[in-house]
Short mmCIF file of C-alpha atoms in Angstrom, two decimals:
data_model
loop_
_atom_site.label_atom_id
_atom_site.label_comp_id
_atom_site.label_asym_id
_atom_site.label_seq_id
_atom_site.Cartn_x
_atom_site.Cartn_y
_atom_site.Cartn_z
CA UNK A 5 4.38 3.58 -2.77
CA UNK A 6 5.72 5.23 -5.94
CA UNK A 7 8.53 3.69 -7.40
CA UNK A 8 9.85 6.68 -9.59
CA UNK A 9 13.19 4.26 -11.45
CA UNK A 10 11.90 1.19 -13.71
CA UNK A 11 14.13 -1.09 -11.68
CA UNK A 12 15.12 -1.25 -8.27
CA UNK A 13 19.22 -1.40 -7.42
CA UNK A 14 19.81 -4.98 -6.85
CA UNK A 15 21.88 -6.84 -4.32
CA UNK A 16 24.70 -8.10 -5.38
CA UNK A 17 25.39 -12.04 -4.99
CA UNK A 18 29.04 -12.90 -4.74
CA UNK A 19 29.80 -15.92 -5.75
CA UNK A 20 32.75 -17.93 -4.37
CA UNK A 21 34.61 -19.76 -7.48
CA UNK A 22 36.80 -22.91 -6.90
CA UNK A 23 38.52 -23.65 -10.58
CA UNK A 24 41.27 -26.24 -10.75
CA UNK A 25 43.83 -25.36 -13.59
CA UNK A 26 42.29 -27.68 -16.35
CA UNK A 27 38.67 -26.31 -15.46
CA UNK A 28 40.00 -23.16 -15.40
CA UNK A 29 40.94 -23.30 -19.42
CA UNK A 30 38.70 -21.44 -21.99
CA UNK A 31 35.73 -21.80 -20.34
CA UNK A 32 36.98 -20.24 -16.95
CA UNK A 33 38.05 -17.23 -19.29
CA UNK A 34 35.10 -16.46 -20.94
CA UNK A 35 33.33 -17.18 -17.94
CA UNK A 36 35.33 -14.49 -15.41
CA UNK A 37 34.97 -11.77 -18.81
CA UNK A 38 31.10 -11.96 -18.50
CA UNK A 39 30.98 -11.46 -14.37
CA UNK A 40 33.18 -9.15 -14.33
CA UNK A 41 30.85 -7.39 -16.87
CA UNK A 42 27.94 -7.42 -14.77
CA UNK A 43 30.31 -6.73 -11.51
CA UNK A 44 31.06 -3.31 -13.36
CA UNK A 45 27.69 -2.51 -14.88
CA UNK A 46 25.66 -3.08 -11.66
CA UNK A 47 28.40 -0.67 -9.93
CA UNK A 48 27.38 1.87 -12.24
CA UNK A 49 24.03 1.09 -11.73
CA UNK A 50 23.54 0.65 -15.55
CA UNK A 51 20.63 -2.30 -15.02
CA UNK A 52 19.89 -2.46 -18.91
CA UNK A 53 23.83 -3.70 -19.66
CA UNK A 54 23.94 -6.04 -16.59
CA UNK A 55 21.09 -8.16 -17.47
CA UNK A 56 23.07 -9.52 -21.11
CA UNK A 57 26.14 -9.87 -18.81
CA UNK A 58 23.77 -11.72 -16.11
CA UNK A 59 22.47 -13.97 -18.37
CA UNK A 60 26.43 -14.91 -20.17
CA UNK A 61 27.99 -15.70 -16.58
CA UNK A 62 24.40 -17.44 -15.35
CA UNK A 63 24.81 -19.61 -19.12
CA UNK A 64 28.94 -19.93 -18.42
CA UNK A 65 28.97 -20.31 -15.42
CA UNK A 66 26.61 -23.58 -15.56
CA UNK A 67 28.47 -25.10 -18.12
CA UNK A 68 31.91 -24.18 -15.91
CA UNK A 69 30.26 -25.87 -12.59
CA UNK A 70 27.48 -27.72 -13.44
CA UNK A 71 23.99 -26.49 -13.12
CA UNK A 72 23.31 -27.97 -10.14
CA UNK A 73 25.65 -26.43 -8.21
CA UNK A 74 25.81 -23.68 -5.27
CA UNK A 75 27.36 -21.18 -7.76
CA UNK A 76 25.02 -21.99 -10.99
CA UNK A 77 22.39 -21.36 -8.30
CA UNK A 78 23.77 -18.15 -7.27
CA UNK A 79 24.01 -16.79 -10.70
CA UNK A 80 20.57 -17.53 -11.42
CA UNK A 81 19.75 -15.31 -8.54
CA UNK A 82 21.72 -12.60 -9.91
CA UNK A 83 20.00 -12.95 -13.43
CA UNK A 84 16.56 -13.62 -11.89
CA UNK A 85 16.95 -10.38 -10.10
CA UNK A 86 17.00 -8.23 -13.16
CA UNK A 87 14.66 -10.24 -15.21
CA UNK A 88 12.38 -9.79 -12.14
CA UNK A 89 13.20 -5.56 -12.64
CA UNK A 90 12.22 -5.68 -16.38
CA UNK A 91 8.85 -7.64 -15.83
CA UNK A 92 10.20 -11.17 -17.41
CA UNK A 93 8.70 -12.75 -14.65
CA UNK A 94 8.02 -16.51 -16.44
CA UNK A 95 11.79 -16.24 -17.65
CA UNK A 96 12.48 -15.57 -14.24
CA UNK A 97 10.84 -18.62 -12.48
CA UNK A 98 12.62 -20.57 -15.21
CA UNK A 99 15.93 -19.70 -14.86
CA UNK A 100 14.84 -20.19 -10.56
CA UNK A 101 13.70 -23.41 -11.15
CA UNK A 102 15.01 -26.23 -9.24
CA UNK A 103 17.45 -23.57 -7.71
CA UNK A 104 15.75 -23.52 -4.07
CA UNK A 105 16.37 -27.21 -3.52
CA UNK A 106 20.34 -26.80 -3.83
CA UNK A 107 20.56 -23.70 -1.27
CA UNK A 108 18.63 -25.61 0.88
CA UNK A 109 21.01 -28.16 0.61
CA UNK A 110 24.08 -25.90 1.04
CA UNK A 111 22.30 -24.00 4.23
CA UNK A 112 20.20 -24.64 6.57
CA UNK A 113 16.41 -24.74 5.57
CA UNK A 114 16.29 -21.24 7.42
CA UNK A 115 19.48 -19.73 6.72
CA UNK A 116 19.46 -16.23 5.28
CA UNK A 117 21.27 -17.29 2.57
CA UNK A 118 18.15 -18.35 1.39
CA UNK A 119 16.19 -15.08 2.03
CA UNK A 120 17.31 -13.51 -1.58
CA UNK A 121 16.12 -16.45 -3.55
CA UNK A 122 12.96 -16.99 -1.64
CA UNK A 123 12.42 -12.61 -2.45
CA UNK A 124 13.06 -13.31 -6.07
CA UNK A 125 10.77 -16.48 -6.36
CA UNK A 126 8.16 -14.34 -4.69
CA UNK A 127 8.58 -11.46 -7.36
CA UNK A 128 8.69 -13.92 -10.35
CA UNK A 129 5.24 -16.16 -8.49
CA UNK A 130 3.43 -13.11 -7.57
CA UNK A 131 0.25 -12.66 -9.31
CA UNK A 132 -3.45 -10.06 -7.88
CA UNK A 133 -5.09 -12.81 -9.67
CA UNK A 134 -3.83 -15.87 -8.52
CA UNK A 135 -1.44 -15.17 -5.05
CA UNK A 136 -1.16 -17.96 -3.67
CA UNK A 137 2.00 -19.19 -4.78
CA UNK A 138 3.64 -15.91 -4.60
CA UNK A 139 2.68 -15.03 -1.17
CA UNK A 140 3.77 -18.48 -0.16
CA UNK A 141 7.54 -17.42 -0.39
CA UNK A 142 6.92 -14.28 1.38
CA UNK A 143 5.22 -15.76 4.09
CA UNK A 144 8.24 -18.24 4.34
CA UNK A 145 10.70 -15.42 4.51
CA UNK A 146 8.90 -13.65 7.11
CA UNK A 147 8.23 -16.26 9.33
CA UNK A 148 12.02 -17.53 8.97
CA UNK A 149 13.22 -13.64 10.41
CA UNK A 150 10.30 -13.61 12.89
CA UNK A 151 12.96 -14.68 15.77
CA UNK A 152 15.95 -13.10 14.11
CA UNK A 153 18.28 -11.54 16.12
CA UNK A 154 18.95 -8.32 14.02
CA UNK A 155 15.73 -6.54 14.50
CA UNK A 156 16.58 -4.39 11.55
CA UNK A 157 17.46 -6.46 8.99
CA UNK A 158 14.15 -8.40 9.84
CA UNK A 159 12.51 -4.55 9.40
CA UNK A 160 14.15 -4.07 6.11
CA UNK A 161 13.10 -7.66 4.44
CA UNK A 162 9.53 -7.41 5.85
CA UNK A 163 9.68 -3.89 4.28
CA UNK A 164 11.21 -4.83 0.90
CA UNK A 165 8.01 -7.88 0.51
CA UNK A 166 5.70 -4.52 0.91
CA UNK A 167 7.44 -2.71 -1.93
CA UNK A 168 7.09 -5.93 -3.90
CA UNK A 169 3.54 -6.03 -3.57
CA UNK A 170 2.57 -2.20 -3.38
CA UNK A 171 4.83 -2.19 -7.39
CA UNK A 172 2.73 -5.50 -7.96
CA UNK A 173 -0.93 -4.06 -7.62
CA UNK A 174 -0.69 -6.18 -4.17
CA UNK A 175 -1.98 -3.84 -1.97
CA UNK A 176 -4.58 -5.86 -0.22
CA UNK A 177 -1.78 -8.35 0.96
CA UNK A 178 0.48 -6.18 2.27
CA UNK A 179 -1.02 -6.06 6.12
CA UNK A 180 1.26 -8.47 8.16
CA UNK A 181 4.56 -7.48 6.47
CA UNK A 182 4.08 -4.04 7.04
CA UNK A 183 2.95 -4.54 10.71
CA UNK A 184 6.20 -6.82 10.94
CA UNK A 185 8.63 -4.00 9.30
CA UNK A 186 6.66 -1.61 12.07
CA UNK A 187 7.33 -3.26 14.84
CA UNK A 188 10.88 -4.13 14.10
CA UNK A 189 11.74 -0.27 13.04
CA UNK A 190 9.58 1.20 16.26
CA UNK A 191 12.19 -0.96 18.37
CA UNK A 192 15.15 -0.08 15.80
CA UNK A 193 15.38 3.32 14.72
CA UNK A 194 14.82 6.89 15.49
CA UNK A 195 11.05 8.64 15.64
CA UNK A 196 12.88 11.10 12.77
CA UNK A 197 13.68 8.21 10.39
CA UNK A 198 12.16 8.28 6.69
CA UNK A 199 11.76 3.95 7.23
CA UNK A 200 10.08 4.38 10.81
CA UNK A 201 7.50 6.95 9.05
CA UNK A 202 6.48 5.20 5.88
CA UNK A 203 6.05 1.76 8.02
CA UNK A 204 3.86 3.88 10.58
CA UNK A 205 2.16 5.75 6.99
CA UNK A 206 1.20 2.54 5.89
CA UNK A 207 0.08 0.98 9.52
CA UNK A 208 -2.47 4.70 9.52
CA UNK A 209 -3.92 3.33 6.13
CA UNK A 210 -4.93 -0.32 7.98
CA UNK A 211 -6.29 1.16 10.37
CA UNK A 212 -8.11 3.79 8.70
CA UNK A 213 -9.52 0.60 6.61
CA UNK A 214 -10.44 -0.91 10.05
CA UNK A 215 -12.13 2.14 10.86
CA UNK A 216 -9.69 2.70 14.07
CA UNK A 217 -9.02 6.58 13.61
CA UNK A 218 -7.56 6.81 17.06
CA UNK A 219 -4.86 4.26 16.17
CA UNK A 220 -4.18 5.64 12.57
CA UNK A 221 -4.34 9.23 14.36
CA UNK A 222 -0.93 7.96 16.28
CA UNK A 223 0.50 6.57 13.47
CA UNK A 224 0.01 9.60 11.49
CA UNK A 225 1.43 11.47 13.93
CA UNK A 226 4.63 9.26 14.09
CA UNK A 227 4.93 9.35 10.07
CA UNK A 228 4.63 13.30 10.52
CA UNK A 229 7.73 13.59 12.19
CA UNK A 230 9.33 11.64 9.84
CA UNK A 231 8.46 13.38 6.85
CA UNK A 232 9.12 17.40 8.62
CA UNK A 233 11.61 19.23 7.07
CA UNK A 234 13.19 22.71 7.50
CA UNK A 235 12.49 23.62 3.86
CA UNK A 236 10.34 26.59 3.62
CA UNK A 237 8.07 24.91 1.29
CA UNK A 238 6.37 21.29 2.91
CA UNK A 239 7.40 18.27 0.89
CA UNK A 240 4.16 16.18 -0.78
CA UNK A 241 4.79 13.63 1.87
CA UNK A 242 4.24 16.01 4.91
CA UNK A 243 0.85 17.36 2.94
CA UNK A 244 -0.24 13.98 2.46
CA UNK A 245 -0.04 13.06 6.24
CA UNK A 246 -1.56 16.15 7.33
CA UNK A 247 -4.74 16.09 4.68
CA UNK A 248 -5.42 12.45 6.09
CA UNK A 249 -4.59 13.74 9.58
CA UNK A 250 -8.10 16.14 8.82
CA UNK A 251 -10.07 13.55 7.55
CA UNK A 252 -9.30 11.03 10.62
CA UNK A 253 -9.20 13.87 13.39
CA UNK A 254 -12.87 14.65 11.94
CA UNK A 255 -14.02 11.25 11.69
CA UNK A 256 -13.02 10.77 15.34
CA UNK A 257 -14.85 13.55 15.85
CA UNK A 258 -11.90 15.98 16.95
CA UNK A 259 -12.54 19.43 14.99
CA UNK A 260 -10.06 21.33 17.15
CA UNK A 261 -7.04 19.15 16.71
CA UNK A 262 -7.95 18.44 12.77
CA UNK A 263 -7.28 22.54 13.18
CA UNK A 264 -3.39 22.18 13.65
CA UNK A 265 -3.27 20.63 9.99
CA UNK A 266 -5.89 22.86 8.30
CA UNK A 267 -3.59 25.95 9.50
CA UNK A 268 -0.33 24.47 7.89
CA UNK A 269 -1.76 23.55 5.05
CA UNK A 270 -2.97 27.27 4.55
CA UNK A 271 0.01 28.81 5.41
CA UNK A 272 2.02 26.23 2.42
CA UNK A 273 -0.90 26.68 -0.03
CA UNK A 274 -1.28 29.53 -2.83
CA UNK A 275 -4.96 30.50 -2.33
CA UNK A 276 -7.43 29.02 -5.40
CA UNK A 277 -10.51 29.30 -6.19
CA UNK A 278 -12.70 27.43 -6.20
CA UNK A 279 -11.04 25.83 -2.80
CA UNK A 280 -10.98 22.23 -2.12
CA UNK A 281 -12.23 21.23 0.82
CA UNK A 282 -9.97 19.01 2.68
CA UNK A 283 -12.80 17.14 4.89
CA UNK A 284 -15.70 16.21 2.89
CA UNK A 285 -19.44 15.17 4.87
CA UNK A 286 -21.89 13.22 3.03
CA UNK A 287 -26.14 14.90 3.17
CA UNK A 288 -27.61 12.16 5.12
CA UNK A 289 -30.49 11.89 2.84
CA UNK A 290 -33.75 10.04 4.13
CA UNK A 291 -33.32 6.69 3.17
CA UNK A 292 -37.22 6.37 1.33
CA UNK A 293 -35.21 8.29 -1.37
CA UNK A 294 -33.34 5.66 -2.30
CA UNK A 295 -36.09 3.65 -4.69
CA UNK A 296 -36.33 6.74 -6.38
CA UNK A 297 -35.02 8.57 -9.46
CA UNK A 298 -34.48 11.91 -7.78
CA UNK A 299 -31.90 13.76 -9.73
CA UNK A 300 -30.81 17.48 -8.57
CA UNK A 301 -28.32 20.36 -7.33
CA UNK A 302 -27.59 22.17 -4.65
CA UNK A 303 -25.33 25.01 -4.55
CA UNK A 304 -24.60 26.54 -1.21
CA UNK A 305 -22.46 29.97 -0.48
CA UNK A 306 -20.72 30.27 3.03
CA UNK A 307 -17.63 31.74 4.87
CA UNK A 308 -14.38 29.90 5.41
CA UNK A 309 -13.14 31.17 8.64
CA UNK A 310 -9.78 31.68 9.56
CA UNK A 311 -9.58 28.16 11.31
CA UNK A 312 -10.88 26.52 7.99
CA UNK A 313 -14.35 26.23 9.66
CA UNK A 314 -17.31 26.87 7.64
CA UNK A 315 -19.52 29.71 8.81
CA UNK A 316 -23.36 31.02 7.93
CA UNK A 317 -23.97 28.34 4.55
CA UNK A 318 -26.79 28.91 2.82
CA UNK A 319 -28.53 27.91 -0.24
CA UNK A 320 -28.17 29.64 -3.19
CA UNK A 321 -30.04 27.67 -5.76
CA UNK A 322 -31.85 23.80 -4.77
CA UNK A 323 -33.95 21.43 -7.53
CA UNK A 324 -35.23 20.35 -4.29
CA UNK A 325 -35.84 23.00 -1.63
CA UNK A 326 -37.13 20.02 1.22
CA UNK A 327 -33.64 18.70 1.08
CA UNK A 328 -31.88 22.29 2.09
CA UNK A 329 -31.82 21.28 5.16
CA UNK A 330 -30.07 17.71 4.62
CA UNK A 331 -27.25 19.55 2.75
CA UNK A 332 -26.87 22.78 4.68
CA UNK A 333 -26.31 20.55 8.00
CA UNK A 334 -23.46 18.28 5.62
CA UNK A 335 -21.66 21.68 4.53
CA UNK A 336 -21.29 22.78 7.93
CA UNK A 337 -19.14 19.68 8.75
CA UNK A 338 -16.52 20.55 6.06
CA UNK A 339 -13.12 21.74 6.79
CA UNK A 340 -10.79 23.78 4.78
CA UNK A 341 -7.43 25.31 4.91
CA UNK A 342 -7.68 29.15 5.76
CA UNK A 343 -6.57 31.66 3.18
CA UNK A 344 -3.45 33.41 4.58
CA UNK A 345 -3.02 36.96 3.88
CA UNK A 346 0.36 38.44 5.15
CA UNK A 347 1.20 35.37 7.16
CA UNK A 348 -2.25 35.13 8.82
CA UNK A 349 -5.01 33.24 8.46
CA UNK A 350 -8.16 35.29 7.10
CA UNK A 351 -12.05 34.98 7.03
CA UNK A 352 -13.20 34.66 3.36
CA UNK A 353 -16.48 35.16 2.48
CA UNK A 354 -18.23 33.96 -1.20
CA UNK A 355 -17.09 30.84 -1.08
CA UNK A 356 -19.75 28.46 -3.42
CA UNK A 357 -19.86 24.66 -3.29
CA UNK A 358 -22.39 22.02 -5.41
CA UNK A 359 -23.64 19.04 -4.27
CA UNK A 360 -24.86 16.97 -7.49
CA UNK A 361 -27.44 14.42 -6.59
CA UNK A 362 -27.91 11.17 -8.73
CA UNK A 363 -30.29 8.50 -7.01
CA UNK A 364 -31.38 6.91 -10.19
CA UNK A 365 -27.90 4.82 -10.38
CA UNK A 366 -28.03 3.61 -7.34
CA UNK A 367 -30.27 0.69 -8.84
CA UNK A 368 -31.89 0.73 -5.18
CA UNK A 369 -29.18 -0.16 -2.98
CA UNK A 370 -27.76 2.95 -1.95
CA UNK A 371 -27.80 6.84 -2.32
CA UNK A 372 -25.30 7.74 -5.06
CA UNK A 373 -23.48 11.34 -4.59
CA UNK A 374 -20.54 12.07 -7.28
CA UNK A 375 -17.36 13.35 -5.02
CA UNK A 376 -13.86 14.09 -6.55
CA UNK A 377 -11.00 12.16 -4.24
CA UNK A 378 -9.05 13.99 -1.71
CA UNK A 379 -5.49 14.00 -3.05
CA UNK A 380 -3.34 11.73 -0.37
CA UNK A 381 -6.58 10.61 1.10
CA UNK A 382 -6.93 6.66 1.54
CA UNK A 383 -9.99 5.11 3.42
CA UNK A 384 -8.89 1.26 2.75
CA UNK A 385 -12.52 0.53 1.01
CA UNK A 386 -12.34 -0.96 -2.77
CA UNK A 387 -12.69 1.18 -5.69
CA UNK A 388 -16.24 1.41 -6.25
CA UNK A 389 -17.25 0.68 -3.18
CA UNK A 390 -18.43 4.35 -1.56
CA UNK A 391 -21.77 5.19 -3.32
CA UNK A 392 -21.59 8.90 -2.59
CA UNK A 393 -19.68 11.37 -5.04
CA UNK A 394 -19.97 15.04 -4.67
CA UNK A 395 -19.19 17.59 -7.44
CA UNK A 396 -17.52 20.69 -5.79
CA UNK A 397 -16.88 23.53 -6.82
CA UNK A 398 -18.73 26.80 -8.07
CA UNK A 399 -17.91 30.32 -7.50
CA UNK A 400 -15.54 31.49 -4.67
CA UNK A 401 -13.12 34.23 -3.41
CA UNK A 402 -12.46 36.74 -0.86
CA UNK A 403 -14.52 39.72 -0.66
#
């Protein structure tokens, strides 16, 4: 998910203060100045200020009530927060530590009370390369709201772990959160709301990685009408959804409904050339190729029709003409968006594309094709992982 702001707006923990008149001296004074300070800075959402003024009232307010107590351990939060927002994760866990132990004796073990320290722990332990110990307190948090009886709050916190790890490179851990934030919004909110569509975005991507295109086919849909606007001009999020809505609806082998999309995205799109195909189909190559060091183009000229369908291919140059065949039969799978000429779609002719052919780096494990990535276009594999790249491009217009 992008995160476009370097820190996210923090909740704000309210701390409950009990100061007898002699505690209350100096201390209390200096102590009330430097909350009140980060009160007023987090209000205007000016992050940078609050996180001196954090630290002060955490450092006062310890020495006022002793750091073992409810409110030290609140503060800490507070700080821990926006040391978590600039990246100070190690001071983070230290100011944290030891901090759990006294809400859990203040609260139950599974109180919410304890969800915001638990989140923070999770941010400061969170780590690609060892997560473990991070994922431990998310786990904790989601298995505490599993039975909770606001379904949306449980939505909300299983969606705020996903933002966590999406921001944290955490990608590959984000499955069971997001399927809990799903299920809790389906039940919760409205097919139009912005939550309900990025939770059913991100359920189309795990599915897509479990190669269930009918299931990430609904979900797409759902996120769709979520992301529709009445602007004249689609927002990136609606172009996304329908480019991946393509590559699914042709993977699941449904041309005619991947048709829908290709049309809106024509009518949105200022015509380029060359055009960018938004379905892409790999030449199956014969497999005794791959031992070899074969190393060659193909360029191929054909006719976008006016349902993005491409029409009559043919070779226009080949380093190896008894592969023409192999590619020609690929080319024909790819889908477009139409050009649009006066609000309609139109057939254009001309249009060039070039498959570049590397074996020799497959180092005789698989064919090797170089292919620029669709824009929006997620299949769930690892980077690295798809052997086949194809160079597009060439030549291409109306006539």
């Amino acid at each position: 998910m992008p995160h476009s702001a370097r820190y996210q707006l923090i909740p704000l923990i309210l701390i409950v203060f009990f100061i007898t008149p002699v505690a209350a001296a100096d201390k209390g004074k200096d102590f009330q100045r430097a909350y009140r300070s980060y009160q007023q800075h987090i209000e205007a959402n000016n992050l940078e200020q609050a996180l001196p003024a954090a630290e002060d009232a955490y450092n006062l307010g310890s020495r006022l009530y002793g750091r073992k107590s409810l409110n030290a351990a609140k503060l800490a939060i507070n700080y821990a927060t926006l040391l978590n927002d600039t990246g100070e994760f190690k001071r983070a866990r230290r100011v944290l530590k030891g901090k759990l132990k006294i809400m859990e004796e203040a609260y139950d073990t599974d109180a919410d009370e304890l969800v915001a320290i638990l989140m923070e722990l999770g941010r400061a332990e969170f780590d690609t390369r060892r997560p473990k110990d991070g994922l431990a307190y998310f786990e904790r948090i989601s298995a505490m709201l599993d039975e909770h009886e606001n379904k949306l709050y449980r939505g909300m916190k299983n969606w705020d772990i996903v933002k966590i790890l999406l921001r944290r490179q955490g990608n590959a851990f984000t499955r069971k959160y997001v399927e809990a934030a799903h299920e809790s919004y389906t039940n919760q909110l409205t097919p139009g709301d912005i939550r309900l569509g990025l939770a059913s975005y991100h359920m189309a991507l795990w599915k897509l990685a479990d190669s269930q295109f009918e299931e990430a086919v609904s979900h797409l849909d759902a996120s769709l009408i979520a992301f529709k606007t009445d602007e004249s001009q689609m927002h990136e999020l609606e172009k996304t959804v329908r480019m991946m809505l393509v590559n699914t609806l042709e993977n699941a082998k449904e041309s005619e409904l991947a048709t829908t999309h290709c049309l809106a995205l024509g009518r949105d799109q200022t015509w380029k050339v060359p055009a960018q195909p938004l379905y892409i189909s790999m030449p199956d190559f014969p497999p005794e190729l791959t031992n070899t060091a074969l190393v060659g183009e193909f360029t191929l000229e054909f006719t976008i029709d006016e349902d993005g369908f491409v029409r009559d291919p043919g070779v226009t140059s080949s380093t190896h003409a008894d592969m023409d065949e192999v590619v020609l039969e690929a080319i024909g799978k790819f889908r477009y968006a139409p050009r649009f000429v006066e609000g309609k779609p139109v057939p254009t002719e001309g249009m060039n594309y070039t498959f570049s052919v590397d074996f020799s780096r497959s180092e005789g494990k698989n064919n090797f094709l170089s292919r620029p990535p669709l824009r929006g276009f997620q299949s769930g594999s690892k980077s690295g992982d798809d052997p086949f790249s194809v160079g597009g491009g060439g030549r291409g217009g109306g006539k």
